[in-house]
PDB file of C-alpha atoms and ligand atoms in Angstrom:
ATOM      1  CA  MET A 121       0.000   0.000   0.000  1.00 48.00           C
ATOM      2  CA  ALA A 122       1.345   3.427  -0.885  1.00 53.00           C
ATOM      3  CA  ASP A 123       2.247   5.579   2.074  1.00 57.00           C
ATOM      4  CA  ASN A 124       0.550   8.921   1.446  1.00 58.00           C
ATOM      5  CA  THR A 125       1.666  10.523   4.687  1.00 59.00           C
ATOM      6  CA  GLU A 126       3.804  13.659   4.149  1.00 63.00           C
ATOM      7  CA  HIS A 127       7.199  13.348   5.818  1.00 64.00           C
ATOM      8  CA  PRO A 128       9.619  16.253   5.991  1.00 65.00           C
ATOM      9  CA  VAL A 129      12.936  15.607   4.311  1.00 66.00           C
ATOM     10  CA  TYR A 130      16.071  17.355   5.559  1.00 67.00           C
ATOM     11  CA  GLY A 131      15.677  20.460   7.705  1.00 65.00           C
ATOM     12  CA  SER A 132      12.474  22.390   7.227  1.00 59.00           C
ATOM     13  CA  THR A 133      13.040  25.842   5.807  1.00 57.00           C
ATOM     14  CA  SER A 134       9.507  26.935   6.716  1.00 55.00           C
ATOM     15  CA  GLU A 135       9.109  28.370   3.196  1.00 51.00           C
ATOM     16  CA  THR A 136       5.464  29.027   3.927  1.00 48.00           C
ATOM     17  CA  ALA A 137       6.065  30.739   7.235  1.00 53.00           C
ATOM     18  CA  PRO A 138       6.361  34.412   6.137  1.00 52.00           C
ATOM     19  CA  THR A 139       2.575  34.767   6.181  1.00 52.00           C
ATOM     20  CA  GLU A 140       2.559  33.605   9.788  1.00 56.00           C
ATOM     21  CA  ARG A 141       5.503  35.681  10.913  1.00 59.00           C
ATOM     22  CA  GLN A 142       4.969  39.044  12.544  1.00 60.00           C
ATOM     23  CA  VAL A 143       6.923  41.290  10.163  1.00 64.00           C
ATOM     24  CA  PRO A 144       7.701  44.747  11.499  1.00 69.00           C
ATOM     25  CA  SER A 145       7.865  47.484   8.888  1.00 88.00           C
ATOM     26  CA  LYS A 146      10.299  46.764   6.111  1.00 94.00           C
ATOM     27  CA  VAL A 147      13.613  48.607   5.985  1.00 98.00           C
ATOM     28  CA  THR A 148      13.997  50.657   2.816  1.00 97.00           C
ATOM     29  CA  VAL A 149      16.723  52.850   1.356  1.00 98.00           C
ATOM     30  CA  PRO A 150      14.887  56.085   2.342  1.00 98.00           C
ATOM     31  CA  SER A 151      14.221  54.766   5.852  1.00 97.00           C
ATOM     32  CA  LEU A 152      17.932  54.067   6.301  1.00 98.00           C
ATOM     33  CA  ILE A 153      18.933  57.520   5.074  1.00 98.00           C
ATOM     34  CA  ALA A 154      16.399  58.997   7.504  1.00 97.00           C
ATOM     35  CA  ARG A 155      18.300  57.398  10.385  1.00 97.00           C
ATOM     36  CA  LYS A 156      21.212  59.812   9.796  1.00 97.00           C
ATOM     37  CA  GLY A 157      21.531  62.159  12.717  1.00 92.00           C
ATOM     38  CA  THR A 158      19.291  60.060  14.946  1.00 96.00           C
ATOM     39  CA  ALA A 159      20.499  57.955  17.847  1.00 94.00           C
ATOM     40  CA  LYS A 160      19.249  54.773  16.163  1.00 97.00           C
ATOM     41  CA  LYS A 161      22.284  52.847  14.925  1.00 98.00           C
ATOM     42  CA  ILE A 162      22.000  50.924  11.655  1.00 98.00           C
ATOM     43  CA  LEU A 163      22.616  47.245  12.370  1.00 98.00           C
ATOM     44  CA  CYS A 164      24.130  45.236   9.519  1.00 98.00           C
ATOM     45  CA  LEU A 165      25.499  41.718   9.134  1.00 98.00           C
ATOM     46  CA  THR A 166      26.453  39.476   6.236  1.00 98.00           C
ATOM     47  CA  ALA A 167      24.559  36.318   5.319  1.00 98.00           C
ATOM     48  CA  TYR A 168      24.926  33.989   2.368  1.00 98.00           C
ATOM     49  CA  ASP A 169      22.176  31.398   2.806  1.00 98.00           C
ATOM     50  CA  TYR A 170      18.587  30.872   3.908  1.00 98.00           C
ATOM     51  CA  PRO A 171      18.919  29.710   7.546  1.00 98.00           C
ATOM     52  CA  THR A 172      21.475  32.305   8.597  1.00 98.00           C
ATOM     53  CA  ALA A 173      19.531  35.081   6.869  1.00 98.00           C
ATOM     54  CA  ARG A 174      16.397  33.998   8.776  1.00 98.00           C
ATOM     55  CA  LEU A 175      18.266  34.142  12.069  1.00 98.00           C
ATOM     56  CA  VAL A 176      19.796  37.526  11.234  1.00 98.00           C
ATOM     57  CA  ASP A 177      16.347  38.879  10.337  1.00 98.00           C
ATOM     58  CA  GLU A 178      14.768  37.467  13.505  1.00 97.00           C
ATOM     59  CA  ALA A 179      17.525  39.049  15.620  1.00 98.00           C
ATOM     60  CA  GLY A 180      16.507  42.509  14.395  1.00 97.00           C
ATOM     61  CA  PHE A 181      19.254  43.515  11.962  1.00 98.00           C
ATOM     62  CA  ASP A 182      18.327  46.276   9.506  1.00 98.00           C
ATOM     63  CA  LEU A 183      20.475  45.289   6.554  1.00 98.00           C
ATOM     64  CA  ILE A 184      21.864  42.013   5.263  1.00 98.00           C
ATOM     65  CA  LEU A 185      24.872  42.180   2.967  1.00 98.00           C
ATOM     66  CA  VAL A 186      25.452  39.240   0.668  1.00 98.00           C
ATOM     67  CA  GLY A 187      29.129  40.068   0.782  1.00 98.00           C
ATOM     68  CA  ASP A 188      31.914  38.820  -1.428  1.00 98.00           C
ATOM     69  CA  SER A 189      33.469  37.770   1.911  1.00 97.00           C
ATOM     70  CA  MET A 190      31.519  34.597   1.055  1.00 98.00           C
ATOM     71  CA  ALA A 191      34.591  33.755  -1.040  1.00 97.00           C
ATOM     72  CA  ASN A 192      36.663  33.502   2.151  1.00 95.00           C
ATOM     73  CA  VAL A 193      34.298  32.290   4.840  1.00 96.00           C
ATOM     74  CA  VAL A 194      32.112  29.924   2.808  1.00 97.00           C
ATOM     75  CA  LEU A 195      34.058  28.929  -0.290  1.00 97.00           C
ATOM     76  CA  GLY A 196      37.535  28.732   1.239  1.00 95.00           C
ATOM     77  CA  HIS A 197      39.334  31.143  -1.086  1.00 95.00           C
ATOM     78  CA  ALA A 198      42.283  33.181   0.195  1.00 93.00           C
ATOM     79  CA  SER A 199      40.792  36.434  -1.106  1.00 95.00           C
ATOM     80  CA  THR A 200      37.481  37.815  -2.334  1.00 96.00           C
ATOM     81  CA  LEU A 201      38.707  38.062  -5.919  1.00 97.00           C
ATOM     82  CA  LYS A 202      37.513  34.689  -7.200  1.00 95.00           C
ATOM     83  CA  ILE A 203      33.814  34.895  -6.465  1.00 98.00           C
ATOM     84  CA  SER A 204      31.590  35.233  -9.528  1.00 98.00           C
ATOM     85  CA  LEU A 205      28.463  37.237 -10.224  1.00 98.00           C
ATOM     86  CA  ASP A 206      26.474  33.986 -10.566  1.00 98.00           C
ATOM     87  CA  GLN A 207      27.606  32.848  -7.115  1.00 98.00           C
ATOM     88  CA  ILE A 208      26.506  36.123  -5.497  1.00 98.00           C
ATOM     89  CA  ILE A 209      23.195  35.983  -7.391  1.00 98.00           C
ATOM     90  CA  SER A 210      22.525  32.455  -6.174  1.00 98.00           C
ATOM     91  CA  ALA A 211      23.328  33.375  -2.548  1.00 98.00           C
ATOM     92  CA  THR A 212      21.234  36.543  -2.781  1.00 98.00           C
ATOM     93  CA  ARG A 213      18.226  34.518  -3.921  1.00 98.00           C
ATOM     94  CA  ALA A 214      18.483  32.307  -0.845  1.00 98.00           C
ATOM     95  CA  VAL A 215      18.891  35.301   1.469  1.00 98.00           C
ATOM     96  CA  LYS A 216      15.949  37.089  -0.150  1.00 98.00           C
ATOM     97  CA  ARG A 217      13.698  34.078   0.423  1.00 97.00           C
ATOM     98  CA  ALA A 218      14.519  34.329   4.130  1.00 98.00           C
ATOM     99  CA  ALA A 219      14.710  38.050   4.810  1.00 97.00           C
ATOM    100  CA  ASP A 220      11.392  39.818   5.386  1.00 96.00           C
ATOM    101  CA  ARG A 221      12.385  43.007   7.175  1.00 97.00           C
ATOM    102  CA  PRO A 222      16.047  43.845   6.449  1.00 98.00           C
ATOM    103  CA  LEU A 223      17.223  45.567   3.296  1.00 98.00           C
ATOM    104  CA  VAL A 224      19.164  43.036   1.210  1.00 98.00           C
ATOM    105  CA  VAL A 225      22.306  44.423  -0.429  1.00 98.00           C
ATOM    106  CA  ALA A 226      24.429  42.352  -2.833  1.00 98.00           C
ATOM    107  CA  ASP A 227      28.150  42.906  -3.322  1.00 98.00           C
ATOM    108  CA  MET A 228      29.395  43.495  -6.841  1.00 98.00           C
ATOM    109  CA  PRO A 229      32.242  40.998  -7.309  1.00 98.00           C
ATOM    110  CA  PHE A 230      35.700  41.982  -8.504  1.00 98.00           C
ATOM    111  CA  GLY A 231      35.663  42.503 -12.258  1.00 97.00           C
ATOM    112  CA  THR A 232      31.939  43.239 -12.574  1.00 98.00           C
ATOM    113  CA  TYR A 233      32.314  47.031 -12.267  1.00 98.00           C
ATOM    114  CA  HIS A 234      35.917  47.366 -13.452  1.00 95.00           C
ATOM    115  CA  VAL A 235      34.445  47.562 -16.936  1.00 93.00           C
ATOM    116  CA  SER A 236      32.398  50.082 -18.896  1.00 96.00           C
ATOM    117  CA  PRO A 237      29.514  51.927 -17.192  1.00 98.00           C
ATOM    118  CA  ALA A 238      27.099  50.030 -19.476  1.00 98.00           C
ATOM    119  CA  ASP A 239      28.487  46.631 -18.459  1.00 98.00           C
ATOM    120  CA  THR A 240      28.554  47.731 -14.811  1.00 98.00           C
ATOM    121  CA  ALA A 241      24.860  48.591 -15.049  1.00 98.00           C
ATOM    122  CA  MET A 242      24.038  45.241 -16.717  1.00 98.00           C
ATOM    123  CA  ASN A 243      25.866  43.366 -13.948  1.00 98.00           C
ATOM    124  CA  ALA A 244      24.166  45.359 -11.193  1.00 98.00           C
ATOM    125  CA  LEU A 245      20.791  44.789 -12.867  1.00 98.00           C
ATOM    126  CA  ARG A 246      21.377  41.029 -12.717  1.00 98.00           C
ATOM    127  CA  LEU A 247      21.875  41.290  -8.943  1.00 98.00           C
ATOM    128  CA  ILE A 248      18.576  43.143  -8.652  1.00 98.00           C
ATOM    129  CA  ARG A 249      16.484  41.231 -11.179  1.00 98.00           C
ATOM    130  CA  GLU A 250      17.841  37.691 -10.841  1.00 98.00           C
ATOM    131  CA  GLY A 251      19.096  37.837  -7.248  1.00 98.00           C
ATOM    132  CA  GLY A 252      16.334  40.008  -5.840  1.00 98.00           C
ATOM    133  CA  ALA A 253      18.784  42.398  -4.157  1.00 98.00           C
ATOM    134  CA  GLN A 254      17.359  45.795  -3.244  1.00 98.00           C
ATOM    135  CA  ALA A 255      20.715  47.559  -3.575  1.00 98.00           C
ATOM    136  CA  VAL A 256      24.303  46.802  -4.557  1.00 98.00           C
ATOM    137  CA  LYS A 257      27.650  47.612  -2.961  1.00 98.00           C
ATOM    138  CA  LEU A 258      30.905  48.342  -4.721  1.00 98.00           C
ATOM    139  CA  GLU A 259      34.399  49.225  -3.516  1.00 98.00           C
ATOM    140  CA  GLY A 260      36.279  52.440  -4.258  1.00 98.00           C
ATOM    141  CA  GLY A 261      35.992  56.194  -3.874  1.00 98.00           C
ATOM    142  CA  GLU A 262      36.514  59.041  -6.331  1.00 98.00           C
ATOM    143  CA  ALA A 263      37.694  56.651  -9.066  1.00 97.00           C
ATOM    144  CA  ARG A 264      34.373  54.764  -8.972  1.00 98.00           C
ATOM    145  CA  ALA A 265      32.010  57.692  -8.393  1.00 98.00           C
ATOM    146  CA  HIS A 266      30.991  57.877 -12.072  1.00 98.00           C
ATOM    147  CA  LEU A 267      29.880  54.231 -11.896  1.00 98.00           C
ATOM    148  CA  VAL A 268      27.837  54.931  -8.776  1.00 98.00           C
ATOM    149  CA  ARG A 269      26.142  57.767 -10.678  1.00 98.00           C
ATOM    150  CA  THR A 270      25.398  55.434 -13.631  1.00 98.00           C
ATOM    151  CA  LEU A 271      23.725  52.910 -11.335  1.00 98.00           C
ATOM    152  CA  VAL A 272      21.800  55.488  -9.315  1.00 98.00           C
ATOM    153  CA  ASP A 273      20.528  56.990 -12.591  1.00 98.00           C
ATOM    154  CA  ALA A 274      19.250  53.500 -13.448  1.00 98.00           C
ATOM    155  CA  ASP A 275      17.339  53.404 -10.136  1.00 98.00           C
ATOM    156  CA  ILE A 276      19.778  50.961  -8.570  1.00 98.00           C
ATOM    157  CA  PRO A 277      20.579  52.055  -4.992  1.00 98.00           C
ATOM    158  CA  VAL A 278      24.311  51.880  -4.273  1.00 98.00           C
ATOM    159  CA  MET A 279      26.223  51.473  -1.047  1.00 98.00           C
ATOM    160  CA  GLY A 280      29.790  52.750  -1.284  1.00 98.00           C
ATOM    161  CA  HIS A 281      32.785  51.129   0.393  1.00 98.00           C
ATOM    162  CA  ILE A 282      36.063  52.917   1.141  1.00 98.00           C
ATOM    163  CA  GLY A 283      39.095  52.435   3.371  1.00 98.00           C
ATOM    164  CA  LEU A 284      40.553  48.950   3.450  1.00 96.00           C
ATOM    165  CA  LEU A 285      39.417  47.444   0.146  1.00 96.00           C
ATOM    166  CA  PRO A 286      39.750  43.655   0.006  1.00 95.00           C
ATOM    167  CA  GLN A 287      39.310  43.671  -3.793  1.00 96.00           C
ATOM    168  CA  SER A 288      42.372  45.955  -4.109  1.00 95.00           C
ATOM    169  CA  VAL A 289      44.649  43.468  -2.318  1.00 95.00           C
ATOM    170  CA  ASN A 290      46.926  43.081  -5.361  1.00 95.00           C
ATOM    171  CA  ALA A 291      46.967  46.755  -6.314  1.00 93.00           C
ATOM    172  CA  ARG A 292      47.743  47.840  -2.743  1.00 94.00           C
ATOM    173  CA  GLY A 293      50.052  44.948  -1.907  1.00 93.00           C
ATOM    174  CA  GLY A 294      48.006  43.714   1.051  1.00 93.00           C
ATOM    175  CA  TYR A 295      45.167  44.545   3.397  1.00 94.00           C
ATOM    176  CA  ARG A 296      46.088  47.970   4.716  1.00 93.00           C
ATOM    177  CA  ILE A 297      44.347  50.222   7.234  1.00 95.00           C
ATOM    178  CA  GLN A 298      43.678  53.535   5.453  1.00 96.00           C
ATOM    179  CA  GLY A 299      43.618  57.124   6.725  1.00 96.00           C
ATOM    180  CA  LYS A 300      46.411  56.850   9.269  1.00 97.00           C
ATOM    181  CA  THR A 301      48.031  60.099   8.094  1.00 98.00           C
ATOM    182  CA  ALA A 302      46.431  63.518   7.613  1.00 98.00           C
ATOM    183  CA  ASP A 303      46.822  63.122   3.822  1.00 98.00           C
ATOM    184  CA  GLY A 304      45.293  59.679   3.983  1.00 97.00           C
ATOM    185  CA  ALA A 305      42.379  60.941   6.073  1.00 98.00           C
ATOM    186  CA  ARG A 306      41.800  63.818   3.601  1.00 98.00           C
ATOM    187  CA  GLN A 307      41.773  61.323   0.708  1.00 98.00           C
ATOM    188  CA  LEU A 308      39.158  59.237   2.512  1.00 98.00           C
ATOM    189  CA  LEU A 309      36.990  62.296   3.077  1.00 98.00           C
ATOM    190  CA  SER A 310      37.272  63.236  -0.621  1.00 98.00           C
ATOM    191  CA  ASP A 311      36.321  59.668  -1.560  1.00 98.00           C
ATOM    192  CA  ALA A 312      33.327  59.701   0.788  1.00 98.00           C
ATOM    193  CA  LEU A 313      32.104  63.080  -0.495  1.00 98.00           C
ATOM    194  CA  ALA A 314      32.496  61.949  -4.122  1.00 98.00           C
ATOM    195  CA  LEU A 315      30.369  58.861  -3.458  1.00 98.00           C
ATOM    196  CA  GLU A 316      27.741  60.906  -1.620  1.00 98.00           C
ATOM    197  CA  GLU A 317      27.661  63.416  -4.473  1.00 98.00           C
ATOM    198  CA  ALA A 318      27.244  60.526  -6.943  1.00 98.00           C
ATOM    199  CA  GLY A 319      24.174  59.345  -5.048  1.00 98.00           C
ATOM    200  CA  ALA A 320      25.372  56.529  -2.766  1.00 98.00           C
ATOM    201  CA  PHE A 321      22.762  56.011  -0.028  1.00 98.00           C
ATOM    202  CA  ALA A 322      25.306  54.805   2.559  1.00 98.00           C
ATOM    203  CA  ILE A 323      29.048  54.294   2.745  1.00 98.00           C
ATOM    204  CA  VAL A 324      30.957  51.449   4.391  1.00 98.00           C
ATOM    205  CA  LEU A 325      34.140  52.609   6.127  1.00 98.00           C
ATOM    206  CA  GLU A 326      36.430  49.608   6.543  1.00 98.00           C
ATOM    207  CA  GLY A 327      39.739  49.563   8.420  1.00 97.00           C
ATOM    208  CA  VAL A 328      39.854  53.268   9.228  1.00 98.00           C
ATOM    209  CA  PRO A 329      41.074  54.886  12.507  1.00 98.00           C
ATOM    210  CA  ALA A 330      38.105  55.600  14.755  1.00 98.00           C
ATOM    211  CA  ASN A 331      38.678  59.378  14.972  1.00 98.00           C
ATOM    212  CA  VAL A 332      38.887  59.679  11.164  1.00 98.00           C
ATOM    213  CA  ALA A 333      35.731  57.600  10.669  1.00 98.00           C
ATOM    214  CA  GLU A 334      33.876  59.721  13.217  1.00 98.00           C
ATOM    215  CA  ARG A 335      34.885  62.981  11.514  1.00 98.00           C
ATOM    216  CA  ILE A 336      33.955  61.673   8.066  1.00 98.00           C
ATOM    217  CA  SER A 337      30.599  60.530   9.448  1.00 98.00           C
ATOM    218  CA  LYS A 338      29.947  64.042  10.751  1.00 98.00           C
ATOM    219  CA  ARG A 339      30.714  65.583   7.338  1.00 98.00           C
ATOM    220  CA  LEU A 340      28.324  63.325   5.392  1.00 98.00           C
ATOM    221  CA  GLN A 341      24.583  63.534   4.956  1.00 98.00           C
ATOM    222  CA  VAL A 342      24.268  59.823   4.248  1.00 98.00           C
ATOM    223  CA  PRO A 343      24.906  57.161   6.901  1.00 98.00           C
ATOM    224  CA  THR A 344      28.313  55.565   7.370  1.00 98.00           C
ATOM    225  CA  ILE A 345      28.553  51.896   8.239  1.00 98.00           C
ATOM    226  CA  GLY A 346      31.752  50.969  10.047  1.00 98.00           C
ATOM    227  CA  ILE A 347      33.765  47.771  10.100  1.00 98.00           C
ATOM    228  CA  GLY A 348      37.014  48.169  12.009  1.00 97.00           C
ATOM    229  CA  ALA A 349      36.255  51.895  12.117  1.00 98.00           C
ATOM    230  CA  GLY A 350      35.168  52.470  15.714  1.00 98.00           C
ATOM    231  CA  GLY A 351      31.880  53.515  17.250  1.00 97.00           C
ATOM    232  CA  GLY A 352      31.502  56.932  15.633  1.00 98.00           C
ATOM    233  CA  CYS A 353      29.803  55.622  12.484  1.00 98.00           C
ATOM    234  CA  ASP A 354      26.041  55.629  11.961  1.00 98.00           C
ATOM    235  CA  GLY A 355      25.953  51.851  11.827  1.00 98.00           C
ATOM    236  CA  GLN A 356      28.104  48.751  12.103  1.00 98.00           C
ATOM    237  CA  ILE A 357      28.642  45.728   9.889  1.00 98.00           C
ATOM    238  CA  LEU A 358      30.481  42.476  10.515  1.00 98.00           C
ATOM    239  CA  VAL A 359      30.915  39.138   8.797  1.00 97.00           C
ATOM    240  CA  PHE A 360      28.494  36.520  10.179  1.00 98.00           C
ATOM    241  CA  HIS A 361      31.065  33.731  10.395  1.00 97.00           C
ATOM    242  CA  ASP A 362      33.558  35.945  12.276  1.00 97.00           C
ATOM    243  CA  VAL A 363      31.009  36.946  14.899  1.00 97.00           C
ATOM    244  CA  MET A 364      29.705  33.417  15.346  1.00 97.00           C
ATOM    245  CA  GLY A 365      33.140  31.787  15.582  1.00 96.00           C
ATOM    246  CA  LEU A 366      32.584  29.840  12.401  1.00 95.00           C
ATOM    247  CA  SER A 367      35.526  31.199  10.428  1.00 88.00           C
ATOM    248  CA  LEU A 368      38.324  28.787  11.163  1.00 84.00           C
ATOM    249  CA  GLY A 369      41.347  31.129  11.358  1.00 83.00           C
ATOM    250  CA  PRO A 370      42.030  33.830  13.942  1.00 85.00           C
ATOM    251  CA  ALA A 371      39.500  36.698  13.986  1.00 86.00           C
ATOM    252  CA  PRO A 372      40.613  40.198  12.938  1.00 90.00           C
ATOM    253  CA  LYS A 373      41.293  42.716  15.748  1.00 92.00           C
ATOM    254  CA  PHE A 374      37.991  44.544  15.225  1.00 95.00           C
ATOM    255  CA  VAL A 375      35.827  41.422  15.625  1.00 96.00           C
ATOM    256  CA  LYS A 376      34.082  40.535  18.851  1.00 96.00           C
ATOM    257  CA  ARG A 377      33.068  36.879  18.942  1.00 96.00           C
ATOM    258  CA  TYR A 378      29.627  36.165  20.365  1.00 97.00           C
ATOM    259  CA  ALA A 379      29.684  32.381  19.968  1.00 97.00           C
ATOM    260  CA  ASN A 380      32.022  29.532  19.193  1.00 96.00           C
ATOM    261  CA  VAL A 381      29.923  27.692  16.649  1.00 97.00           C
ATOM    262  CA  ALA A 382      32.909  25.839  15.165  1.00 96.00           C
ATOM    263  CA  GLU A 383      33.598  24.285  18.572  1.00 96.00           C
ATOM    264  CA  THR A 384      29.918  23.391  19.051  1.00 98.00           C
ATOM    265  CA  MET A 385      29.866  21.734  15.613  1.00 98.00           C
ATOM    266  CA  ARG A 386      33.150  19.913  16.253  1.00 98.00           C
ATOM    267  CA  LYS A 387      31.718  18.446  19.447  1.00 98.00           C
ATOM    268  CA  ALA A 388      28.424  17.474  17.796  1.00 98.00           C
ATOM    269  CA  LEU A 389      30.175  15.901  14.806  1.00 98.00           C
ATOM    270  CA  GLY A 390      32.441  13.915  17.124  1.00 98.00           C
ATOM    271  CA  GLU A 391      29.386  12.549  18.939  1.00 98.00           C
ATOM    272  CA  LEU A 392      27.687  11.682  15.641  1.00 98.00           C
ATOM    273  CA  VAL A 393      30.776   9.837  14.426  1.00 98.00           C
ATOM    274  CA  ASP A 394      30.893   7.862  17.672  1.00 98.00           C
ATOM    275  CA  ASP A 395      27.179   7.006  17.494  1.00 98.00           C
ATOM    276  CA  MET A 396      27.399   5.915  13.848  1.00 98.00           C
ATOM    277  CA  ARG A 397      30.435   3.762  14.619  1.00 98.00           C
ATOM    278  CA  THR A 398      28.883   2.078  17.641  1.00 98.00           C
ATOM    279  CA  GLY A 399      25.374   1.779  16.152  1.00 98.00           C
ATOM    280  CA  GLU A 400      23.855   4.065  18.836  1.00 98.00           C
ATOM    281  CA  PHE A 401      22.446   5.935  15.849  1.00 98.00           C
ATOM    282  CA  PRO A 402      19.933   5.364  14.366  1.00 97.00           C
ATOM    283  CA  ALA A 403      17.791   4.328  17.338  1.00 97.00           C
ATOM    284  CA  GLU A 404      14.220   3.012  17.214  1.00 95.00           C
ATOM    285  CA  GLU A 405      12.762   6.544  17.240  1.00 96.00           C
ATOM    286  CA  HIS A 406      14.606   7.438  14.032  1.00 97.00           C
ATOM    287  CA  THR A 407      13.039   4.610  11.999  1.00 96.00           C
ATOM    288  CA  TYR A 408       9.731   4.133  10.123  1.00 95.00           C
ATOM    289  CA  PRO A 409       7.461   1.222  11.038  1.00 93.00           C
ATOM    290  CA  THR A 410       5.650  -0.962   8.476  1.00 93.00           C
ATOM    291  CA  HIS A 411       1.830  -0.988   8.503  1.00 93.00           C
ATOM    292  CA  GLU A 412       1.790  -4.771   9.054  1.00 94.00           C
ATOM    293  CA  GLU A 413       4.073  -7.528  10.314  1.00 93.00           C
ATOM    294  CA  LEU A 414       6.278  -8.863   7.513  1.00 94.00           C
ATOM    295  CA  PRO A 415       5.817 -12.650   7.257  1.00 93.00           C
ATOM    296  CA  ASP A 416       8.993 -14.718   7.574  1.00 95.00           C
ATOM    297  CA  ASP A 417       8.710 -15.761   3.898  1.00 95.00           C
ATOM    298  CA  TRP A 418       7.964 -12.177   2.734  1.00 93.00           C
ATOM    299  CA  ASP A 419      10.582 -12.368  -0.050  1.00 94.00           C
ATOM    300  CA  TYR A 420       9.624 -15.831  -1.296  1.00 94.00           C
ATOM    301  CA  GLY A 421       9.862 -16.097  -5.105  1.00 96.00           C
ATOM    302  CA  ILE A 422      11.549 -12.750  -5.743  1.00 95.00           C
TER     303      ILE A 422
HETATM  304  O1  KIV B 605      32.075  41.319   1.727  1.00 71.39           O
HETATM  305  C1  KIV B 605      31.838  41.770   2.851  1.00 71.39           C
HETATM  306  O2  KIV B 605      31.470  41.043   3.776  1.00 71.39           O
HETATM  307  C2  KIV B 605      32.018  43.198   3.066  1.00 71.39           C
HETATM  308  C3  KIV B 605      31.837  43.720   4.451  1.00 71.39           C
HETATM  309  C4  KIV B 605      32.930  43.247   5.299  1.00 71.39           C
HETATM  310  C5  KIV B 605      31.673  45.168   4.485  1.00 71.39           C
HETATM  311  O3  KIV B 605      32.290  43.905   2.150  1.00 71.39           O
END
């Protein structure tokens, strides 16, 4: 007899749940800009898949970045340079299925905006149309401002990103904190103002001395989002895996770890290995019963 009972397979993603969830008002680009000058910090975190995006949303974050840091923390690359547009689109789709309230921003991978303005716009449009992103982020200051303008003119909201630029690792010869000298700080301010002028709705300041980041934040009309830039920014962003203790190497200086998920998983996996070896798993409760007793000669003639 066919078994018509529905059994869940793998972990439930509660795809149908959004209708049941209490969704507070959705974060939008204008609502984020309106936070500037208020005491309400903009809370941002990366996510690259459905379950983590759900948890980040439930925790109350305002913005989820599908960052190219996925190359490092998920895909095991040594830098962010190797991730493709298709990989970010695929991750953004998963995040978008999970995220009800936060604004979902997709990173433009290396090479996708180091081309003509027309190609840059086509690549950004794929993140919006195929990935479902509500905005894109790209790295660079004055030199990229014309591209920001192109995208904003095409109704694609852009988040800028200046300071330590992981995609410029080869050009700069490493991951370097920026703005440590007065000249460096002035360059950062010029970069930030150029991006604001071009229409960026927010600007990530990465790896910048706290006093410089605070002064730049005061000069801008759009919010700044800091990572390794101190508490004077309008918001903060971190990489999910760093915060959760799921990135396997040492955490950067600016990261505060709130969990040690790698250790929890190590312990759980060790227990699973033991149980599979000894036969403790699966137990009776993990098995399906038949509807009737199988006779001893059940396989006679087959
Ligand atoms: O890719 C990323 O995660 C980022 C943030 C660290 C800002 O760009």
